[in-house]
Coordinates of C-alpha atoms in Angstrom, one line a residue:
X1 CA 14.2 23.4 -8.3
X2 CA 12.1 23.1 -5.3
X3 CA 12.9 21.6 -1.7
X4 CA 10.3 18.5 -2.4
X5 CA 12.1 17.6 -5.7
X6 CA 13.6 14.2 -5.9
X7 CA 17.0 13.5 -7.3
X8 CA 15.8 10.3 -9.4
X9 CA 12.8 8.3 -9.6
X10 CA 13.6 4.7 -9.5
X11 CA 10.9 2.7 -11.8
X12 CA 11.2 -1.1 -12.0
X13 CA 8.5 -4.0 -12.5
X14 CA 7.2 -5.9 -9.3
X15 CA 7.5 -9.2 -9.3
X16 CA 5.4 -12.0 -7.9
X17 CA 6.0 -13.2 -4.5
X18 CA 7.2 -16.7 -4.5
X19 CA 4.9 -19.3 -2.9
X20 CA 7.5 -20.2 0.0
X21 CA 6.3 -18.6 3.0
X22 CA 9.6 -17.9 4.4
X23 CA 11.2 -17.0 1.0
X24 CA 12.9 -13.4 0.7
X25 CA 10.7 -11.2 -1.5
X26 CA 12.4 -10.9 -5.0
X27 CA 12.3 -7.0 -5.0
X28 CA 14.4 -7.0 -1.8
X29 CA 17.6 -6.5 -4.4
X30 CA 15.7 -3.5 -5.7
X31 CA 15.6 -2.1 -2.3
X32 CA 18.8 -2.8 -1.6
X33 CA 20.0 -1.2 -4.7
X34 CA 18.0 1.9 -4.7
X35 CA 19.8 2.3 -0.7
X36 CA 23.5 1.3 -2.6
X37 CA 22.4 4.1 -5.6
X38 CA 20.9 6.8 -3.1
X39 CA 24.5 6.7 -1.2
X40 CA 26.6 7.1 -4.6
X41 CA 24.6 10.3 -5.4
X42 CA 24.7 11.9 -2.1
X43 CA 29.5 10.9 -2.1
X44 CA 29.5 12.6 -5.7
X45 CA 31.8 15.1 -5.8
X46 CA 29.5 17.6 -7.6
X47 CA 26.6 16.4 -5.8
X48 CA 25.4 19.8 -4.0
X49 CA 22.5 20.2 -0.8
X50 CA 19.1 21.5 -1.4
X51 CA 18.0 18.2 -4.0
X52 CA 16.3 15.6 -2.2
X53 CA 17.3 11.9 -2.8
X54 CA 15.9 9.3 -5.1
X55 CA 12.1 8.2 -5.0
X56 CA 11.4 5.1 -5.0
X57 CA 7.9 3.2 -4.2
X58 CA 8.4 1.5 -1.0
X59 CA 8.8 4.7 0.6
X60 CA 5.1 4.9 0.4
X61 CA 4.0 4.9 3.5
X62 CA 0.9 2.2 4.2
X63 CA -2.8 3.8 3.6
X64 CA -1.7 6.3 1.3
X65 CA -2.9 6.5 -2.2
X66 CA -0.3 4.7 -4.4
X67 CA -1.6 6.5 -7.5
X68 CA -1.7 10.1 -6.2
X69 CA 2.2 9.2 -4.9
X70 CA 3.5 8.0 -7.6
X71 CA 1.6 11.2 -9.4
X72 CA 3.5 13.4 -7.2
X73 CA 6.7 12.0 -7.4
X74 CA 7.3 11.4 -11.1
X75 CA 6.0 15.6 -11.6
X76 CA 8.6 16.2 -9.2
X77 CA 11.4 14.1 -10.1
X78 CA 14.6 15.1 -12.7
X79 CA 15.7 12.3 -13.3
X80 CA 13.7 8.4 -14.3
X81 CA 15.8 5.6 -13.9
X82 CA 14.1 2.4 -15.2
X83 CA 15.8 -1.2 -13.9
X84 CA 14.8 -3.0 -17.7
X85 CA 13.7 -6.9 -17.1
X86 CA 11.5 -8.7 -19.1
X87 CA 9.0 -8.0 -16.8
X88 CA 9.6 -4.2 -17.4
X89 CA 8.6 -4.2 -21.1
X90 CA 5.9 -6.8 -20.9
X91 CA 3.7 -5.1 -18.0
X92 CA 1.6 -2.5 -18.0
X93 CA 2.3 -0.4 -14.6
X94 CA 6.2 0.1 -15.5
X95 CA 5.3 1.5 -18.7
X96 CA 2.6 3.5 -17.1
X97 CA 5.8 5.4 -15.4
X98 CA 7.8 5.6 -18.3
X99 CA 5.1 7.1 -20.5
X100 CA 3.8 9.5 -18.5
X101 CA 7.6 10.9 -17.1
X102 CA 7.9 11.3 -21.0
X103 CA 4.9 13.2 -21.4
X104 CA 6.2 15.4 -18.8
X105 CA 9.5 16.4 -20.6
X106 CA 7.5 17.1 -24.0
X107 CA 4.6 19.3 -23.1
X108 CA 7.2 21.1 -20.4
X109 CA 9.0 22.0 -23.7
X110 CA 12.5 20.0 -22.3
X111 CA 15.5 20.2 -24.6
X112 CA 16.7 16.7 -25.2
X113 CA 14.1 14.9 -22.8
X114 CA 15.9 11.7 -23.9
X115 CA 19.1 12.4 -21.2
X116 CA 16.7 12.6 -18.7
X117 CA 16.4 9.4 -18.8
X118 CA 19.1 6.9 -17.7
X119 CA 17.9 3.3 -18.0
X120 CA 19.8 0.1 -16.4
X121 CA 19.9 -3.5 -17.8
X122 CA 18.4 -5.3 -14.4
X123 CA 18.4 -8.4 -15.9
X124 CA 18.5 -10.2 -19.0
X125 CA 16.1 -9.4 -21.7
X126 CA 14.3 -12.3 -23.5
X127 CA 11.5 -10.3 -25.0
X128 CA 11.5 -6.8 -27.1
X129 CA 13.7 -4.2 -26.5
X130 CA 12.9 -1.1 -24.8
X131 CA 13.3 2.4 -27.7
X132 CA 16.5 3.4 -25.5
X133 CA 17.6 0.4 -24.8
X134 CA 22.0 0.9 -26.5
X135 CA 21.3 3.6 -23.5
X136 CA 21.2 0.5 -20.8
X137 CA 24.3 -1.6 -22.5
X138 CA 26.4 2.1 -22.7
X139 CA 25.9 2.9 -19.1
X140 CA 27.9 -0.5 -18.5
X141 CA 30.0 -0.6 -21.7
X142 CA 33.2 -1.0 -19.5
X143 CA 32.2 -3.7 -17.9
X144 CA 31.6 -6.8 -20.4
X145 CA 29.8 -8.9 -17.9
X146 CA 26.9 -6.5 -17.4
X147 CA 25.9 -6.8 -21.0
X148 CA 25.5 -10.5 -20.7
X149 CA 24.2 -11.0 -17.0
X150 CA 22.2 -7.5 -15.9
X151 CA 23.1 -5.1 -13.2
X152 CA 21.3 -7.3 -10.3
X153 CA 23.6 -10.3 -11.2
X154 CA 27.0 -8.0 -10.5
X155 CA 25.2 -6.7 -7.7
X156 CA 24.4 -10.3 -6.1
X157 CA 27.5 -12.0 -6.2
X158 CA 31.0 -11.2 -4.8
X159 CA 32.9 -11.8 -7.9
X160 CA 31.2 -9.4 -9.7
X161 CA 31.4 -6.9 -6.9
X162 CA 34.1 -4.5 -8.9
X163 CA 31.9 -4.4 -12.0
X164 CA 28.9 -3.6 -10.1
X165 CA 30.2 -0.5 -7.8
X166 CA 31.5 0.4 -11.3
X167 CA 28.1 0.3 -13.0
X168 CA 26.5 2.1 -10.3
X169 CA 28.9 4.8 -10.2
X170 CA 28.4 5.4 -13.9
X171 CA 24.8 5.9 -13.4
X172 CA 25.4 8.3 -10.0
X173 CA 27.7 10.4 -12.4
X174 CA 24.9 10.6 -14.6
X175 CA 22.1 11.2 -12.6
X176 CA 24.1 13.9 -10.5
X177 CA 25.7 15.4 -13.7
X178 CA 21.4 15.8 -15.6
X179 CA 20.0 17.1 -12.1
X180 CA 22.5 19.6 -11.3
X181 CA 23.6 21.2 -14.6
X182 CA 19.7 21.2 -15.6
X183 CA 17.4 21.4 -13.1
X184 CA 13.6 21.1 -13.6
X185 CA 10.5 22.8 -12.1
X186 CA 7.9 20.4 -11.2
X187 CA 5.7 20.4 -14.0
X188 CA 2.2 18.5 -14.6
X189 CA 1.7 14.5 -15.9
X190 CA -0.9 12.9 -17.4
X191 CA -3.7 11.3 -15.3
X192 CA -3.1 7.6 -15.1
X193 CA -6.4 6.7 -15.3
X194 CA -7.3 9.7 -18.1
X195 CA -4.9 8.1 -20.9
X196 CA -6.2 8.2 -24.0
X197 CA -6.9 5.1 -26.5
X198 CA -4.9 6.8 -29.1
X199 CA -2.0 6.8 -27.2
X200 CA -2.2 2.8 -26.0
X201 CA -1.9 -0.2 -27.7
X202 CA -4.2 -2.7 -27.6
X203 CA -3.9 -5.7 -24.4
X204 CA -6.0 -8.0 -22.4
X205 CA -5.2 -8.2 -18.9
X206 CA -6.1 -10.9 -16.6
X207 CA -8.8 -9.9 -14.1
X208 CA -8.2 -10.5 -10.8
X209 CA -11.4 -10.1 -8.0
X210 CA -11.7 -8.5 -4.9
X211 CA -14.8 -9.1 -2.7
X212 CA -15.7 -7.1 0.0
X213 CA -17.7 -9.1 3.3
X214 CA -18.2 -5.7 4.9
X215 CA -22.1 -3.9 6.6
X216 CA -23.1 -0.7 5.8
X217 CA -23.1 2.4 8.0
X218 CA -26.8 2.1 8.7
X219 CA -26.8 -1.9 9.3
X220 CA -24.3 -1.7 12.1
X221 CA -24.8 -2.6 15.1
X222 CA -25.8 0.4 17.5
X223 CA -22.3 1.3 20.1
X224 CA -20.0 1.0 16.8
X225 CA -18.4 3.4 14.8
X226 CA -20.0 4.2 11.2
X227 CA -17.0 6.3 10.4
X228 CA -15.1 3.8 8.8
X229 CA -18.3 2.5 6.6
X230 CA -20.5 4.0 4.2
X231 CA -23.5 2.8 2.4
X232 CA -21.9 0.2 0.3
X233 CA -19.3 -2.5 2.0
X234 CA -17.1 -1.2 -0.4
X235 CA -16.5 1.8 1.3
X236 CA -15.3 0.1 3.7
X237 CA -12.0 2.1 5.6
X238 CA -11.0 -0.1 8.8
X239 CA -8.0 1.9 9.7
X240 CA -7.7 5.7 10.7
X241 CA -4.5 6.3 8.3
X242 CA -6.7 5.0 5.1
X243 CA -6.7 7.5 2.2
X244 CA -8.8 5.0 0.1
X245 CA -11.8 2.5 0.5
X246 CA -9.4 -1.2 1.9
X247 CA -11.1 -2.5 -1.7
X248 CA -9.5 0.6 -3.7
X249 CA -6.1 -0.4 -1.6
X250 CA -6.2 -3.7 -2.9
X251 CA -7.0 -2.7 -6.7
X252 CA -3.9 -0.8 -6.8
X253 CA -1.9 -3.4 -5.3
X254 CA -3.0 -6.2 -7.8
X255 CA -2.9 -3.6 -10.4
X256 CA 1.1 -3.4 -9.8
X257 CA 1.1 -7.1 -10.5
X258 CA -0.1 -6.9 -13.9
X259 CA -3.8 -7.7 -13.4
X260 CA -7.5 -5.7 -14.0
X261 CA -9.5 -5.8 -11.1
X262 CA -13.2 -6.4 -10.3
X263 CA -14.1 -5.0 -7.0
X264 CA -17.8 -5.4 -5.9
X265 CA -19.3 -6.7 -2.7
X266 CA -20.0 -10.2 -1.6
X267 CA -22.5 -11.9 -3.6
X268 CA -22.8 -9.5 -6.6
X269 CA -21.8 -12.1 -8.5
X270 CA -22.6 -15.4 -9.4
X271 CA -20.0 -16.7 -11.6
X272 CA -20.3 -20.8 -9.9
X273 CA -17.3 -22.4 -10.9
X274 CA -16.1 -20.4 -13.8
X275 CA -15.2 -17.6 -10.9
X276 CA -12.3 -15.9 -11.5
X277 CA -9.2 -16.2 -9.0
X278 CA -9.7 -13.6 -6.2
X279 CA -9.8 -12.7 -2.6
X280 CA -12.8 -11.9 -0.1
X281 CA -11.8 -9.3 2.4
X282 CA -14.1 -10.0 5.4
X283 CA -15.0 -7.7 8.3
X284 CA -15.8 -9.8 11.4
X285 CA -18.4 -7.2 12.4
X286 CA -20.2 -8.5 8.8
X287 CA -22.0 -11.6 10.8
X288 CA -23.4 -9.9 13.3
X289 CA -26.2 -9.8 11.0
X290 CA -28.0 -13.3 10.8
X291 CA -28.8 -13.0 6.9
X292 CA -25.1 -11.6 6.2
X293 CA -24.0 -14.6 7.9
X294 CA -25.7 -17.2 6.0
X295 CA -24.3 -15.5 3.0
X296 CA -21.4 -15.7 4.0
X297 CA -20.8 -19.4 5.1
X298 CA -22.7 -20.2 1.9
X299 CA -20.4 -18.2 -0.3
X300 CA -16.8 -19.4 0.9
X301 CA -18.4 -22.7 1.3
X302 CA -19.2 -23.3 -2.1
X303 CA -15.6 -20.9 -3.2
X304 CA -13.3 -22.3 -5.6
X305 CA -9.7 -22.8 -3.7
X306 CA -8.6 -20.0 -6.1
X307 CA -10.6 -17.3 -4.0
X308 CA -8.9 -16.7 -1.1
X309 CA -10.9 -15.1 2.2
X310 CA -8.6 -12.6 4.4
X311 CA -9.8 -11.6 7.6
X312 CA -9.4 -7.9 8.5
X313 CA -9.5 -6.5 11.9
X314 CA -9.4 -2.8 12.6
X315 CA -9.4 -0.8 15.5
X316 CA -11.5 -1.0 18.2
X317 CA -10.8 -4.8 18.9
X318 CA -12.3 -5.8 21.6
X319 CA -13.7 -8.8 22.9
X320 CA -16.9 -8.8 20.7
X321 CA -14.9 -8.2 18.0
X322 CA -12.4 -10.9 18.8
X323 CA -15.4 -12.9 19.4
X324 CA -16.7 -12.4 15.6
X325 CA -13.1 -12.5 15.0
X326 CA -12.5 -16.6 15.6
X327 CA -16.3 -17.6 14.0
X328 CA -14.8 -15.7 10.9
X329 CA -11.7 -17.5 10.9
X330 CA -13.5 -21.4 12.0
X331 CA -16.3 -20.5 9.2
X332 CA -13.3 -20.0 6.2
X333 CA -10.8 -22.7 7.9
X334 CA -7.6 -20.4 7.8
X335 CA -6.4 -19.5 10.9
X336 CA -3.6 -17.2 10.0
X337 CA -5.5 -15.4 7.3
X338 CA -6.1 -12.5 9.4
X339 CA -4.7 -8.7 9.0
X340 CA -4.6 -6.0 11.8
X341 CA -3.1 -3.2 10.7
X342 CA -2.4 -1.5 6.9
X343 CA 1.2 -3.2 7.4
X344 CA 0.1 -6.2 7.3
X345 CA -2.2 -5.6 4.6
X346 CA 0.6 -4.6 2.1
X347 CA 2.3 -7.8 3.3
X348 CA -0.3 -9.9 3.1
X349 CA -2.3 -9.3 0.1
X350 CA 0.5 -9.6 -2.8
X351 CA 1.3 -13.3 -1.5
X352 CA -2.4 -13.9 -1.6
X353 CA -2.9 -12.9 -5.0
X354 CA 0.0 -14.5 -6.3
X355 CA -1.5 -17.8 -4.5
X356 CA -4.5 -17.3 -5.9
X357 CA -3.2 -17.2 -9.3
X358 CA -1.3 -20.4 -8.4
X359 CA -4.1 -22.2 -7.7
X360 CA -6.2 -20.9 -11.0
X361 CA -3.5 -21.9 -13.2
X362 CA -3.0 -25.2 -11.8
X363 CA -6.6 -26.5 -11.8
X364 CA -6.9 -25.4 -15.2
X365 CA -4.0 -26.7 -16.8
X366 CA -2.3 -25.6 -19.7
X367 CA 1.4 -23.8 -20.2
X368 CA 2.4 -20.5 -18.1
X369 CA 1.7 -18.6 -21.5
X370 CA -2.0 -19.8 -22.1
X371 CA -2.9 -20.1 -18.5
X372 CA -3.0 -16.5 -17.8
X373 CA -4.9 -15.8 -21.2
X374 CA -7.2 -18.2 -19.4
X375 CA -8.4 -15.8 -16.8
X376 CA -8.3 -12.2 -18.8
X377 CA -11.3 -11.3 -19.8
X378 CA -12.7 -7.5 -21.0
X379 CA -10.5 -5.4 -23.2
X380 CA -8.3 -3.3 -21.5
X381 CA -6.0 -0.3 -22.9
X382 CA -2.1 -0.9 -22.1
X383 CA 0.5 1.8 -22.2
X384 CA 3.1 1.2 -24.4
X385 CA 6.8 2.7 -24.7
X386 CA 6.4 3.8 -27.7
X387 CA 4.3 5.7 -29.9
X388 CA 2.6 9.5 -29.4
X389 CA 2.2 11.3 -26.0
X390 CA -0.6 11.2 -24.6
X391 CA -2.1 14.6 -23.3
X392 CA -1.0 16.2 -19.8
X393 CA -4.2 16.7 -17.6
X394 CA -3.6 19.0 -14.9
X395 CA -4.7 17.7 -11.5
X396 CA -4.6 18.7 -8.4
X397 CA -4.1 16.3 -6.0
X398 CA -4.4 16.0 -1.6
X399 CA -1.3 16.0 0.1
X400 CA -0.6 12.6 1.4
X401 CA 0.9 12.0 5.2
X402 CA 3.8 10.5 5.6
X403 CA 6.6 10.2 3.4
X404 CA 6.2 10.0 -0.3
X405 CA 9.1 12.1 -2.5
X406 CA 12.7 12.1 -0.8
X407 CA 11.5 11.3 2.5

């Protein structure tokens, strides 16, 4: 067992944000219940220093690479707690977790690699059932509402408050009792992007475009800093704490909702008004150029409401920048759409694509469960829970800043 080895590695399935702007995010009651689980681990009576606590993804600090963290912890990691929701067994990046901590335990050679696993009902299940599923419904066998209602319905109100400190120490006493009496080495997991076909069953996903209004390196204006551009907009890095392109940030981050993304830069494509629902991520420094102007206040001109411009501001901003800044925002018409730091980037851009969505489905009709078929288009491989193990391909990876496991 090393010093950077989490306890558990909590896996659930992000959901949507709602289109109220001052509505709580839905995941809050995962947050809230990874800090209620973390605490029951560390008052276990057999729990013993040197383990670091749980990992779970919000600990990812902003600008780091969310694949290379995730990477990190689940090779690191004893024990992977999946919160089961419809939304679990229907997505693809969930499963992605599951499959790959799996893949771990068999090509490490782990006795048993199914008690390494110690899933939770979250909430109601209305589709298939997960392979260990009698494994959720036992860890709450005691407790007859949790069968019927999920762990997050105990946890949210006060009558149910007994059952759910019961539930949750059930699953401490478990996750203590696997980590301690077995501990793991970190060992290697598969590559998520190296899966292969074999191994996947077949899905489309809905794709999901993000736009980059950026200038090169050698088209910027003379007095500004090239390091944060390349020769493609899409290399685009506005802030110093950026481990990836701001277009690759935004891939992964609508990846986690479920869709395939297109990134390319502004104008690549012509798609007119069978243009798929998306977001333009502008740099203000992108019309000082009289031609990238034009392009641009022909493009969001002629936009579909589904395609959603966000203005992004990095350092230094001064008053040419703020200048560029305001003629961005007047040319698109939204005068809060406008992010200054990575913060607000991981705040912003999951209501956005959620919005954006909104507004594809409703302009092209049709029920919830057709709409979305609506917008998927190329074939893409899905993981699924069941089914062979896919091949571990040993990677090494940078170290990422900040906090990623146990931090």
């Amino acid at each position: 067992m090393t010093d950077n080895s989490s306890c558990f590695f909590l896996s659930y399935a992000h959901s949507p944000p709602l289109n109220l702007a001052s509505a709580p995010d839905p995941d809050d009651w995962v947050e809230e219940f990874f800090a209620d689980l973390n605490a029951a681990v560390e008052r276990h009576p057999s729990w013993r220093p040197g383990l670091g606590p749980g990992f779970y993804d919000r600990q990812i600090p902003a600008g780091a690479n969310w694949k290379e963290s995730i990477s990190r912890a689940l090779r690191s990691t004893q024990v992977f707690v999946p919160l089961y929701s419809s939304g679990y067994v229907e997505r693809t990046w969930p499963a992605t977790e599951w499959v790959r901590f799996r893949a771990r335990m068999q090509h490490a050679g782990v006795a048993e690699p199914e008690h390494r696993f110690v899933p939770v009902l979250w909430t109601p299940l209305f589709s298939a059932k997960p392979p260990d599923f009698d494994a959720a419904l036992a860890l709450g066998a005691d407790q007859p509402d949790y069968a019927d209602n999920g762990l997050q319905a105990l946890m949210r109100f006060r009558p149910y408050q007994d059952s759910y400190r019961a539930v949750l120490n059930n699953l401490a006493n478990r996750i203590v009792t696997v980590a301690h009496e077995s501990p793991l080495q970190p060992s290697d997991v598969p590559d998520i992007d190296m899966m292969e076909s074999e191994f996947l069953t077949k899905a489309h996903l809905a794709i999901f475009s993000v736009e980059i209004a950026a200038p090169t390196a050698p088209t910027l204006p003379g007095g500004r800093d090239r390091s944060q551009y390349g020769d493609s907009g899409a290399e685009w890095s506005p802030f110093p704490k950026q481990r990836l392109p701001l277009g690759e940030y935004v891939r992964q981050i609508a990846e986690r909702l479920d869709f395939d993304v297109d990134v390319s830069n502004l104008g690549e494509h012509d798609e007119g008004k069978d243009r798929r629902p998306g977001v333009i991520l502008i740099d203000p420094w992108y019309i000082a150029d009289d031609d990238r102007r034009s392009l641009l206040e022909a493009n969001v001109s002629h936009t579909p409401e589904w395609v959603l411009p966000l203005v992004v501001v990095g350092p230094p901003q001064d008053t040419l920048t703020d200048s560029y800044t305001q003629q961005v925002l007047d040319m698109v018409r939204t005068p809060g759409r406008c992010a200054r730091s990575l913060e607000a980037i991981d705040t912003m851009t999951p209501k956005l694509i959620a919005e954006a969505e909104r507004r594809y489905f409703r302009n092209s009709g049709g029920t919830p469960s057709t709409q979305r078929a609506m917008i998927r288009g190329r074939q893409r491989t899905r993981p699924s829970l069941r089914g062979p193990i896919p091949p571990v391909q040993p990677k090494t990876e940078p170290d990422i800043p900040g906090k990623t496991t146990g931090d």
